[in-house]
Each structure stands twice: as structure tokens, then as C-alpha cells.
Coordinates of C-alpha atoms and ligand atoms in Angstrom, one line a residue:
M310 CA 61.1 143.8 103.3
V311 CA 58.8 142.8 100.2
A312 CA 57.1 146.2 97.7
V313 CA 54.1 145.6 96.8
D314 CA 53.0 148.5 96.2
D315 CA 54.7 151.1 93.1
D316 CA 52.2 153.1 92.4
D317 CA 53.6 157.0 92.0
S318 CA 51.2 158.8 93.5
G319 CA 51.8 159.1 97.0
H320 CA 53.3 161.8 99.2
S321 CA 52.6 161.0 103.0
I322 CA 50.4 158.4 104.6
A323 CA 48.3 158.3 108.2
I324 CA 47.2 155.9 110.4
W325 CA 43.4 157.3 109.9
P326 CA 40.0 155.9 111.3
D327 CA 38.6 155.1 108.0
G328 CA 34.9 155.1 108.9
G329 CA 34.6 151.5 110.8
Y330 CA 32.7 151.3 113.5
W331 CA 33.9 153.3 116.5
M332 CA 33.8 156.3 113.9
R333 CA 30.4 155.9 113.5
G334 CA 30.0 154.8 117.0
V335 CA 27.5 156.4 119.1
R336 CA 28.0 160.4 120.1
K337 CA 27.7 161.3 124.1
G338 CA 24.6 163.0 124.4
R339 CA 22.9 162.1 121.4
I340 CA 21.8 158.5 121.1
R341 CA 20.5 157.6 125.1
L342 CA 21.7 154.4 126.3
G343 CA 19.9 151.3 125.4
V344 CA 17.2 149.8 126.6
C345 CA 16.7 148.2 129.2
L346 CA 14.9 144.1 128.6
F347 CA 13.2 143.4 131.8
A348 CA 10.9 144.7 133.8
C349 CA 11.9 148.8 134.9
V350 CA 9.5 148.7 137.6
L351 CA 12.7 147.4 139.5
L352 CA 14.6 150.3 138.4
A353 CA 17.9 149.8 140.3
A354 CA 18.1 145.7 138.3
C355 CA 17.7 147.9 135.4
E356 CA 21.6 147.2 133.6
R357 CA 22.8 149.4 130.8
S358 CA 24.5 147.6 127.6
P359 CA 27.4 148.0 126.5
R360 CA 28.1 151.1 123.9
M361 CA 30.0 153.4 122.2
Y362 CA 31.2 156.9 123.2
E363 CA 33.5 159.6 121.8
R364 CA 34.7 162.6 123.1
S365 CA 37.2 165.1 122.0
L366 CA 40.1 167.1 123.7
Y367 CA 42.0 169.3 121.7
V368 CA 45.5 169.0 122.8
F369 CA 49.3 168.6 121.4
G370 CA 47.8 171.3 118.5
T371 CA 45.5 168.1 117.2
L372 CA 42.7 166.4 118.0
V373 CA 42.5 163.7 119.6
S374 CA 39.3 161.3 120.3
V375 CA 39.0 159.0 123.3
S376 CA 36.0 156.5 122.3
A377 CA 35.9 153.4 124.7
W378 CA 33.3 150.5 124.1
T379 CA 31.2 150.4 127.4
S380 CA 28.7 150.3 129.5
D381 CA 29.5 152.4 132.2
E382 CA 29.4 156.5 130.6
A383 CA 30.2 157.2 134.2
A384 CA 33.6 156.4 134.2
F385 CA 34.2 156.9 130.5
D386 CA 33.5 160.4 131.5
R387 CA 36.2 160.4 134.3
A388 CA 38.6 159.1 132.3
V389 CA 38.2 161.3 129.4
D390 CA 38.3 164.2 132.1
Q391 CA 41.8 163.4 133.7
I392 CA 43.2 162.0 130.0
D393 CA 42.5 165.6 129.1
R394 CA 44.1 167.1 133.0
R395 CA 46.9 165.4 132.2
F396 CA 47.3 165.7 128.9
Q397 CA 47.0 169.0 129.0
S398 CA 50.1 169.2 131.7
M399 CA 52.8 167.4 129.4
H400 CA 52.1 169.9 126.5
R401 CA 52.8 172.6 128.8
D402 CA 55.4 170.9 130.8
W403 CA 57.0 169.1 127.7
H404 CA 56.9 171.6 125.0
A405 CA 60.0 172.6 123.0
W406 CA 59.8 176.1 122.4
R407 CA 56.7 178.0 124.4
G408 CA 55.7 179.0 128.1
N409 CA 58.1 178.2 131.9
G410 CA 57.4 174.3 131.5
E411 CA 60.1 171.7 132.4
L412 CA 61.8 171.3 129.3
V413 CA 61.8 174.8 128.8
R414 CA 63.7 175.5 131.9
L415 CA 66.0 172.1 131.3
N416 CA 67.1 173.1 128.4
Q417 CA 67.5 176.5 129.5
A418 CA 69.6 175.1 132.0
L419 CA 71.6 173.4 129.8
A420 CA 72.5 175.9 127.3
A421 CA 74.5 177.7 130.9
G422 CA 76.0 174.8 131.7
E423 CA 74.4 173.6 134.5
S424 CA 72.8 170.3 135.7
M425 CA 68.6 170.6 136.7
R426 CA 67.0 167.9 138.6
V427 CA 63.8 166.8 137.0
S428 CA 60.3 165.8 138.1
D429 CA 59.1 162.0 137.9
F430 CA 57.8 162.4 135.1
L431 CA 60.2 163.8 133.1
L432 CA 62.6 161.4 134.0
P433 CA 61.2 158.0 132.1
L434 CA 60.9 159.8 129.0
L435 CA 64.6 161.2 128.7
I436 CA 66.0 157.5 129.8
Q437 CA 64.1 156.1 126.6
G438 CA 64.8 158.7 125.3
K439 CA 68.7 158.1 125.4
A440 CA 68.7 154.0 124.5
L441 CA 66.3 154.8 121.7
Y442 CA 68.9 157.2 120.5
D443 CA 71.2 154.4 120.8
A444 CA 68.8 152.2 119.2
S445 CA 68.7 154.3 116.5
D446 CA 72.3 154.8 115.0
G447 CA 71.6 158.3 116.5
L448 CA 69.2 158.9 114.1
F449 CA 66.1 159.3 116.5
N450 CA 67.9 162.1 118.5
P451 CA 65.8 164.4 121.1
A452 CA 68.9 166.6 121.4
I453 CA 68.4 168.5 117.8
G454 CA 66.4 170.6 119.0
R455 CA 68.3 173.4 118.2
L456 CA 68.6 172.0 114.6
I457 CA 64.8 172.0 114.4
A458 CA 64.4 175.5 115.6
L459 CA 66.3 177.1 113.1
W460 CA 63.9 175.1 110.3
G461 CA 61.5 177.0 112.2
F462 CA 59.6 173.9 113.7
H463 CA 59.7 175.9 116.3
D464 CA 57.2 178.6 115.2
D465 CA 53.3 177.1 116.2
E466 CA 53.0 178.0 112.0
P467 CA 56.5 177.4 110.5
S468 CA 56.6 180.0 107.7
G469 CA 58.0 180.2 104.0
G470 CA 61.0 182.0 102.6
L471 CA 63.8 180.5 102.2
P472 CA 65.6 177.3 103.9
P473 CA 68.5 178.1 106.8
D474 CA 72.0 179.4 106.1
P475 CA 73.5 176.0 104.7
G476 CA 76.8 177.2 107.0
A477 CA 74.5 177.8 110.7
I478 CA 73.5 174.4 109.4
A479 CA 76.8 172.7 109.2
K480 CA 77.9 174.4 112.6
L481 CA 74.9 172.7 114.5
V482 CA 75.8 169.2 112.4
D483 CA 79.0 169.4 113.2
A484 CA 78.9 170.3 116.6
A485 CA 77.5 167.2 117.0
P486 CA 74.8 167.1 120.1
G487 CA 73.2 163.7 120.8
M488 CA 72.2 161.5 123.8
D489 CA 75.1 159.9 124.8
D490 CA 76.1 163.9 125.8
V491 CA 73.2 163.8 128.3
S492 CA 74.5 162.3 131.2
I493 CA 71.3 160.8 134.1
E494 CA 72.0 160.8 137.7
G495 CA 69.4 160.0 140.1
H496 CA 66.4 162.7 139.2
R497 CA 69.8 164.8 138.2
I498 CA 70.5 166.0 134.1
R499 CA 73.7 167.4 132.6
A500 CA 75.2 167.9 129.4
T501 CA 78.4 167.8 128.0
N502 CA 77.7 169.6 124.8
P503 CA 76.6 173.0 125.3
W504 CA 74.9 172.5 122.2
I505 CA 72.2 170.5 123.3
A506 CA 68.6 171.3 123.2
L507 CA 65.7 168.3 124.0
D508 CA 62.8 168.5 121.8
L509 CA 60.3 165.6 122.5
G510 CA 58.3 166.2 119.5
A511 CA 59.1 162.9 117.9
Y512 CA 58.3 160.7 121.0
A513 CA 56.7 162.3 123.6
K514 CA 53.3 161.8 121.9
G515 CA 53.4 157.9 122.2
H516 CA 54.2 158.1 125.6
A517 CA 51.1 159.9 126.4
L518 CA 49.2 157.3 124.4
N519 CA 49.6 154.7 126.3
V520 CA 49.1 156.9 129.9
A521 CA 45.6 157.2 128.4
I522 CA 45.2 154.0 127.7
R523 CA 46.8 153.0 131.2
I524 CA 43.7 155.6 132.3
L525 CA 41.2 154.3 130.9
H526 CA 42.0 151.2 131.9
E527 CA 42.4 152.3 136.0
L528 CA 38.6 153.5 135.4
G529 CA 37.9 150.7 134.3
I530 CA 37.4 150.8 130.7
D531 CA 39.1 148.1 128.6
N532 CA 37.4 149.0 125.5
A533 CA 39.4 152.0 124.1
I534 CA 41.0 153.5 121.6
V535 CA 42.9 156.5 122.3
N536 CA 43.4 159.4 118.3
A537 CA 45.8 161.7 118.6
G538 CA 45.7 162.9 114.9
G539 CA 45.8 159.8 113.5
D540 CA 48.3 157.9 115.7
L541 CA 46.9 156.0 118.0
C542 CA 47.1 153.4 120.9
V543 CA 44.1 150.8 121.6
S544 CA 42.8 148.4 124.8
G545 CA 40.1 145.5 123.7
G546 CA 37.7 145.8 121.4
H547 CA 34.3 146.1 120.9
G548 CA 31.6 144.9 120.4
G549 CA 33.8 141.3 120.4
R550 CA 35.4 142.7 117.5
P551 CA 38.7 144.1 117.1
W552 CA 39.4 148.2 116.5
H553 CA 39.8 148.1 112.4
I554 CA 42.5 150.8 112.2
G555 CA 42.4 152.2 108.2
V556 CA 45.8 153.8 106.9
R557 CA 45.5 157.5 104.7
H558 CA 46.8 156.7 101.7
P559 CA 49.7 159.7 101.2
Q560 CA 47.9 161.5 98.7
G561 CA 44.1 162.7 98.6
E562 CA 41.8 161.3 100.8
G563 CA 41.5 157.7 100.3
V564 CA 43.0 155.5 102.6
I565 CA 46.0 152.7 101.1
A566 CA 45.6 149.8 103.8
S567 CA 44.2 148.7 106.9
L568 CA 44.6 147.0 109.6
D569 CA 42.8 144.8 113.4
A570 CA 45.2 146.2 116.2
R571 CA 45.4 144.1 119.1
D572 CA 44.8 144.7 122.6
G573 CA 47.3 147.3 123.9
E574 CA 49.1 148.1 120.5
C575 CA 50.0 151.2 119.8
V576 CA 50.0 152.1 115.5
L577 CA 52.4 155.8 115.0
T578 CA 53.1 157.2 111.9
S579 CA 55.8 159.9 111.0
G580 CA 55.2 161.2 107.9
N581 CA 56.4 164.4 105.7
Y582 CA 52.3 165.8 104.7
E583 CA 51.7 167.5 108.1
R584 CA 54.2 169.5 109.4
Y585 CA 57.1 171.4 106.7
R586 CA 57.7 174.2 105.1
E587 CA 57.1 175.4 101.1
Y588 CA 59.6 177.1 99.2
A589 CA 60.1 177.6 95.3
G590 CA 58.1 174.5 95.4
V591 CA 59.8 172.3 97.6
R592 CA 58.7 171.1 100.4
Y593 CA 60.6 170.8 103.8
A594 CA 59.6 168.2 106.0
H595 CA 59.8 168.4 110.1
I596 CA 61.1 165.4 110.3
I597 CA 65.2 166.1 110.4
D598 CA 68.4 163.4 109.3
P599 CA 70.6 164.4 112.1
R600 CA 73.8 163.6 109.3
S601 CA 73.1 166.3 107.8
G602 CA 71.0 169.0 109.0
Y603 CA 68.9 168.5 105.8
P604 CA 64.9 167.4 106.6
V605 CA 64.3 164.0 105.2
A606 CA 63.0 164.0 101.5
H607 CA 63.4 160.3 100.4
I608 CA 60.2 158.5 102.8
A609 CA 57.3 160.0 103.1
S610 CA 55.6 158.1 105.8
A611 CA 57.0 155.3 108.4
T612 CA 53.9 153.3 109.8
V613 CA 54.9 151.1 113.5
I614 CA 53.5 149.3 114.9
A615 CA 54.6 148.9 119.0
R616 CA 52.9 147.8 122.1
N617 CA 55.2 150.8 123.7
G618 CA 53.8 154.0 121.8
A619 CA 57.0 155.7 122.5
L620 CA 58.8 153.0 120.9
A621 CA 56.4 153.3 118.2
D622 CA 56.7 156.8 117.5
A623 CA 60.8 157.5 118.3
A624 CA 61.3 154.2 115.4
A625 CA 58.4 156.2 113.2
T626 CA 61.0 158.6 113.5
A627 CA 63.9 157.2 112.9
L628 CA 63.1 154.9 110.1
S629 CA 62.2 158.3 108.0
V630 CA 65.2 159.1 108.7
A631 CA 66.5 156.0 107.6
G632 CA 65.5 155.7 104.5
A633 CA 65.4 152.3 101.9
P634 CA 68.9 151.6 102.5
L635 CA 68.7 151.6 106.2
W636 CA 65.3 150.9 107.7
Q637 CA 65.8 146.8 108.1
R638 CA 68.8 147.6 109.8
I639 CA 67.6 150.3 111.9
A640 CA 64.3 148.7 112.8
G641 CA 66.0 145.2 113.5
R642 CA 68.0 147.6 115.8
M643 CA 65.1 149.5 117.8
G644 CA 63.5 146.1 118.4
V645 CA 60.4 147.1 116.0
D646 CA 59.6 144.3 113.4
E647 CA 56.3 145.5 112.3
V648 CA 56.4 148.8 109.8
M649 CA 55.8 149.9 107.0
L650 CA 57.4 152.8 104.6
V651 CA 56.3 154.6 101.3
D652 CA 58.5 156.4 99.8
G653 CA 58.7 159.4 98.0
D654 CA 57.8 157.8 94.9
G655 CA 54.6 156.0 96.7
R656 CA 56.5 152.4 97.0
V657 CA 54.9 150.8 99.3
Y658 CA 58.2 148.4 101.9
L659 CA 56.3 145.7 104.5
T660 CA 58.5 144.1 107.1
P661 CA 57.6 140.0 107.0
A662 CA 55.3 140.4 110.3
M663 CA 53.3 143.2 108.6
K664 CA 52.8 141.8 105.9
R665 CA 50.7 139.0 107.3
R666 CA 48.4 142.0 109.3
I667 CA 47.9 144.9 106.8
D668 CA 45.4 144.8 104.2
L669 CA 46.5 147.0 101.5
T670 CA 44.3 149.2 99.7
P671 CA 44.6 147.6 95.5
T672 CA 44.9 151.1 94.2
G673 CA 45.2 153.5 97.5
G674 CA 41.9 154.5 96.6
A675 CA 38.9 156.1 98.5
R676 CA 37.7 153.0 100.5
G677 CA 36.6 153.1 104.3
K678 CA 35.8 156.8 103.9
Ligands
ADP508 P1 54.8 163.7 113.9 O1 54.6 164.6 115.1 O2 53.7 163.8 112.5 O3 53.8 162.5 114.2 P2 57.5 163.2 114.4 O4 56.5 162.2 115.6 O5 57.7 162.1 113.3 O6 56.2 163.0 113.1 O7 57.3 163.4 115.0 C1 58.4 164.4 114.1 C2 59.0 165.9 115.1 O8 60.2 165.5 116.3 C3 59.5 167.4 114.9 O9 58.3 167.9 114.7 C4 61.3 167.8 115.6 O10 60.1 168.4 116.4 C5 61.1 166.2 116.4 N1 62.3 165.8 115.4 C6 62.6 165.9 114.2 N2 63.8 165.3 113.4 C7 63.9 164.7 114.6 C8 65.4 163.5 114.6 N3 65.9 162.9 114.0 N4 64.8 162.7 115.9 C9 64.1 163.2 117.1 N5 63.8 164.3 116.9 C10 63.3 164.3 115.8
MG509 MG1 57.3 159.6 115.8

């Protein structure tokens, strides 16, 4: 661990496109495809050169932008349409509180003491959720849906007002729902603890980003970046250069750090700045420490790079909970070695592997905006 920045300004951090080339890239419809260099009398021989394309989708309550460096605009469009359909169905099926999707039905079944057969789509996520729960010593715990709901984070807009009754929090902590209480036999899911409510919010987006990159590959697009509100996965690069990613400063608009993302990597951040409730000047973030039942207060954000998006996402959440005393041990157990943490005082902690590849902006200023 190396503390490399102890300015006292910060509370949050996010991966943020820093005005690198891809953000200024060519927008579909705005700039027509390139110039045919050879005599266009032979129209069929007229080759398109690769360009930047970008389209935005609105899903998971955030803007998702898909950018690609390609000469095949039609394939890009087909890929984005497919990603849109997959993301919308994930959003519907894996929503923890709205509608009647698969996760809502599973939670109803578990609460009633019944088992349920789940689909091929949900099953791998639940299997991975159990493994990540174990590896994180339970700090990443997608079984604490009731606590998350109690704190009001199962509302579209978390309200202000008094925090929940401490007695109600203690009751849920004592009930100790965990993924080790969830048993998986084939596609059949059971819970031995009636207080279990599954919430995939801490890792489903990371999984979805990997799926998007896979869809792009399947349609021949091997140079792309999919960015869901600052969480992203990439493939290839653009014009022979890597995708350059800016990391938003915890406070304000600036960039605290930047890095080149490599082929197949995902960069995921959990932070206490995106979703929170506030009462009497205190901010209660949507990341809950399952040990206490209270929102994490000491860590402003955690950023993790890994090839598996769900792992990076879950680890970012777990390391936010772990905080300064535990984060290195938990990172080791989860198998992530490229990690950056920013604490509530704006101090930055880096693993050696992250330190080797990240470029910290000295003052956390507005570079790259
Ligand atoms: P973001 O969505 O901002 O990227 P996270 O990936 O950390 O942040 O996900 C936060 C969400 O995960 C919360 O809204 C909640 O649904 C869920 N969650 C909160 N605390 C935990 C936890 N300790 N373990 C697993 N899931 C959690
Ligand atoms: Mg997460």
C-alpha cells in the first residue's frame, strides 16, 4: 500500500471518460464515413476506413455509452441494438424491488420458505455471488436485501429523513443472512435463513459490461468501450492506441487519475457519492457494512481493474466496506491486485500493481475535462 495523495479534499471517485479521444469521437449521423481513396467509379471496391462510433442507451438507471473503432457501422448498430435488448431484460429480471421479474419472484419464494428453479441467465450470477461472498469474508453480501431496503435504497429516489430505527437494523444484523444460507442444486435455489433477500446491485452491472463486450466481439467489433455511468469494460483500442480512461476526482469535476485500459479489462468503481440519503448534514451511502448494518462512512470510493466485470464490481463494493485496516487482505483473497482506494479524507491508497499503471493528477485538478 502506498499513500500517494493526502490532500484533504475528497469524498468520491469514479471512472470517468476524461475527454480522451473516444469521447470526442465521431457521432453516428454527424460525420459521414470517410473518403474513398480510389476511384469511386468502382463503387463496390470502395473501402471504408475505421472510424469512431458512439451510441447511448438508458438502462440500469444510468446512461450507458457504447463506443467502437470500426469500419462496419451496420455491425456496430446491430451490436448496440442487441446490447440494448439484453440490458433491458437484465434490468427487468434482476431488479431487486420493481416489477415481477425473476429476482423479485425468487425473493418472494425464499421469503415464503419455498425453493425456485432459476433460468440459465440468473444461475451463473448466483453461483458467482456465493463464491465472491466467501472470498470477501462476507463483506460483499448480496443476501442483505432487507437491510438495503430498510435504509431506503429500494426506492427509486432514496428519501431523506431520520435513519432507520437502530433496533430494526440490529434485528437484521443478528439474523445474519448470508450467501452461505443459499443453496444451489442444479437450477434450484433454496434458503435456510428466512431473512434472505437477494440484491444483485453490487455486481450485476459488472457482469452486464462483460456481456456487452462479448456481443460486440460476436459481431466482429473488437475495439470497443462500454461505459455504464463510469463503470466500464474495453476491448482492443482505437487507431492503434489504447483506450485512455480518466478517473473523476472525488469532489467536483476534475480528474484525479488516468490510465490506459488494456484489451479485455474492466474498470469498476464503488463510491458513496452516486446514491445516498442525507439527514442533519450526514450522508448515508448506499453501500452497507453487513457487520454493523450501517452505511460505509470511512471510504469514499474503491476502484478495481479486472478482466471479470462482476468480480471487479463485487470487489469494489467489498473493499469499500473493508476500509483501510482490511482492504489488502480482502483484495488478496478475492484475487484482485489492481486497486485504488480513496478514504474520507481524500487519501489515496494504491496496490503496487495499480501504482505502476495509474497516472495521478497532482492536485486532483480539472485535467482532462
Ligand atoms: P454502484 O452501483 O454505485 O457502482 P456498488 O457496485 O457498490 O455501487 O453497488 C451498490 C449497491 O449494492 C447498493 O445499491 C446495494 O443494492 C448493494 N449493496 C450495498 N451494500 C452491499 C454489500 N455490502 N454487499 C453486496 N451488495 C451491497
Ligand atoms: Mg460494486
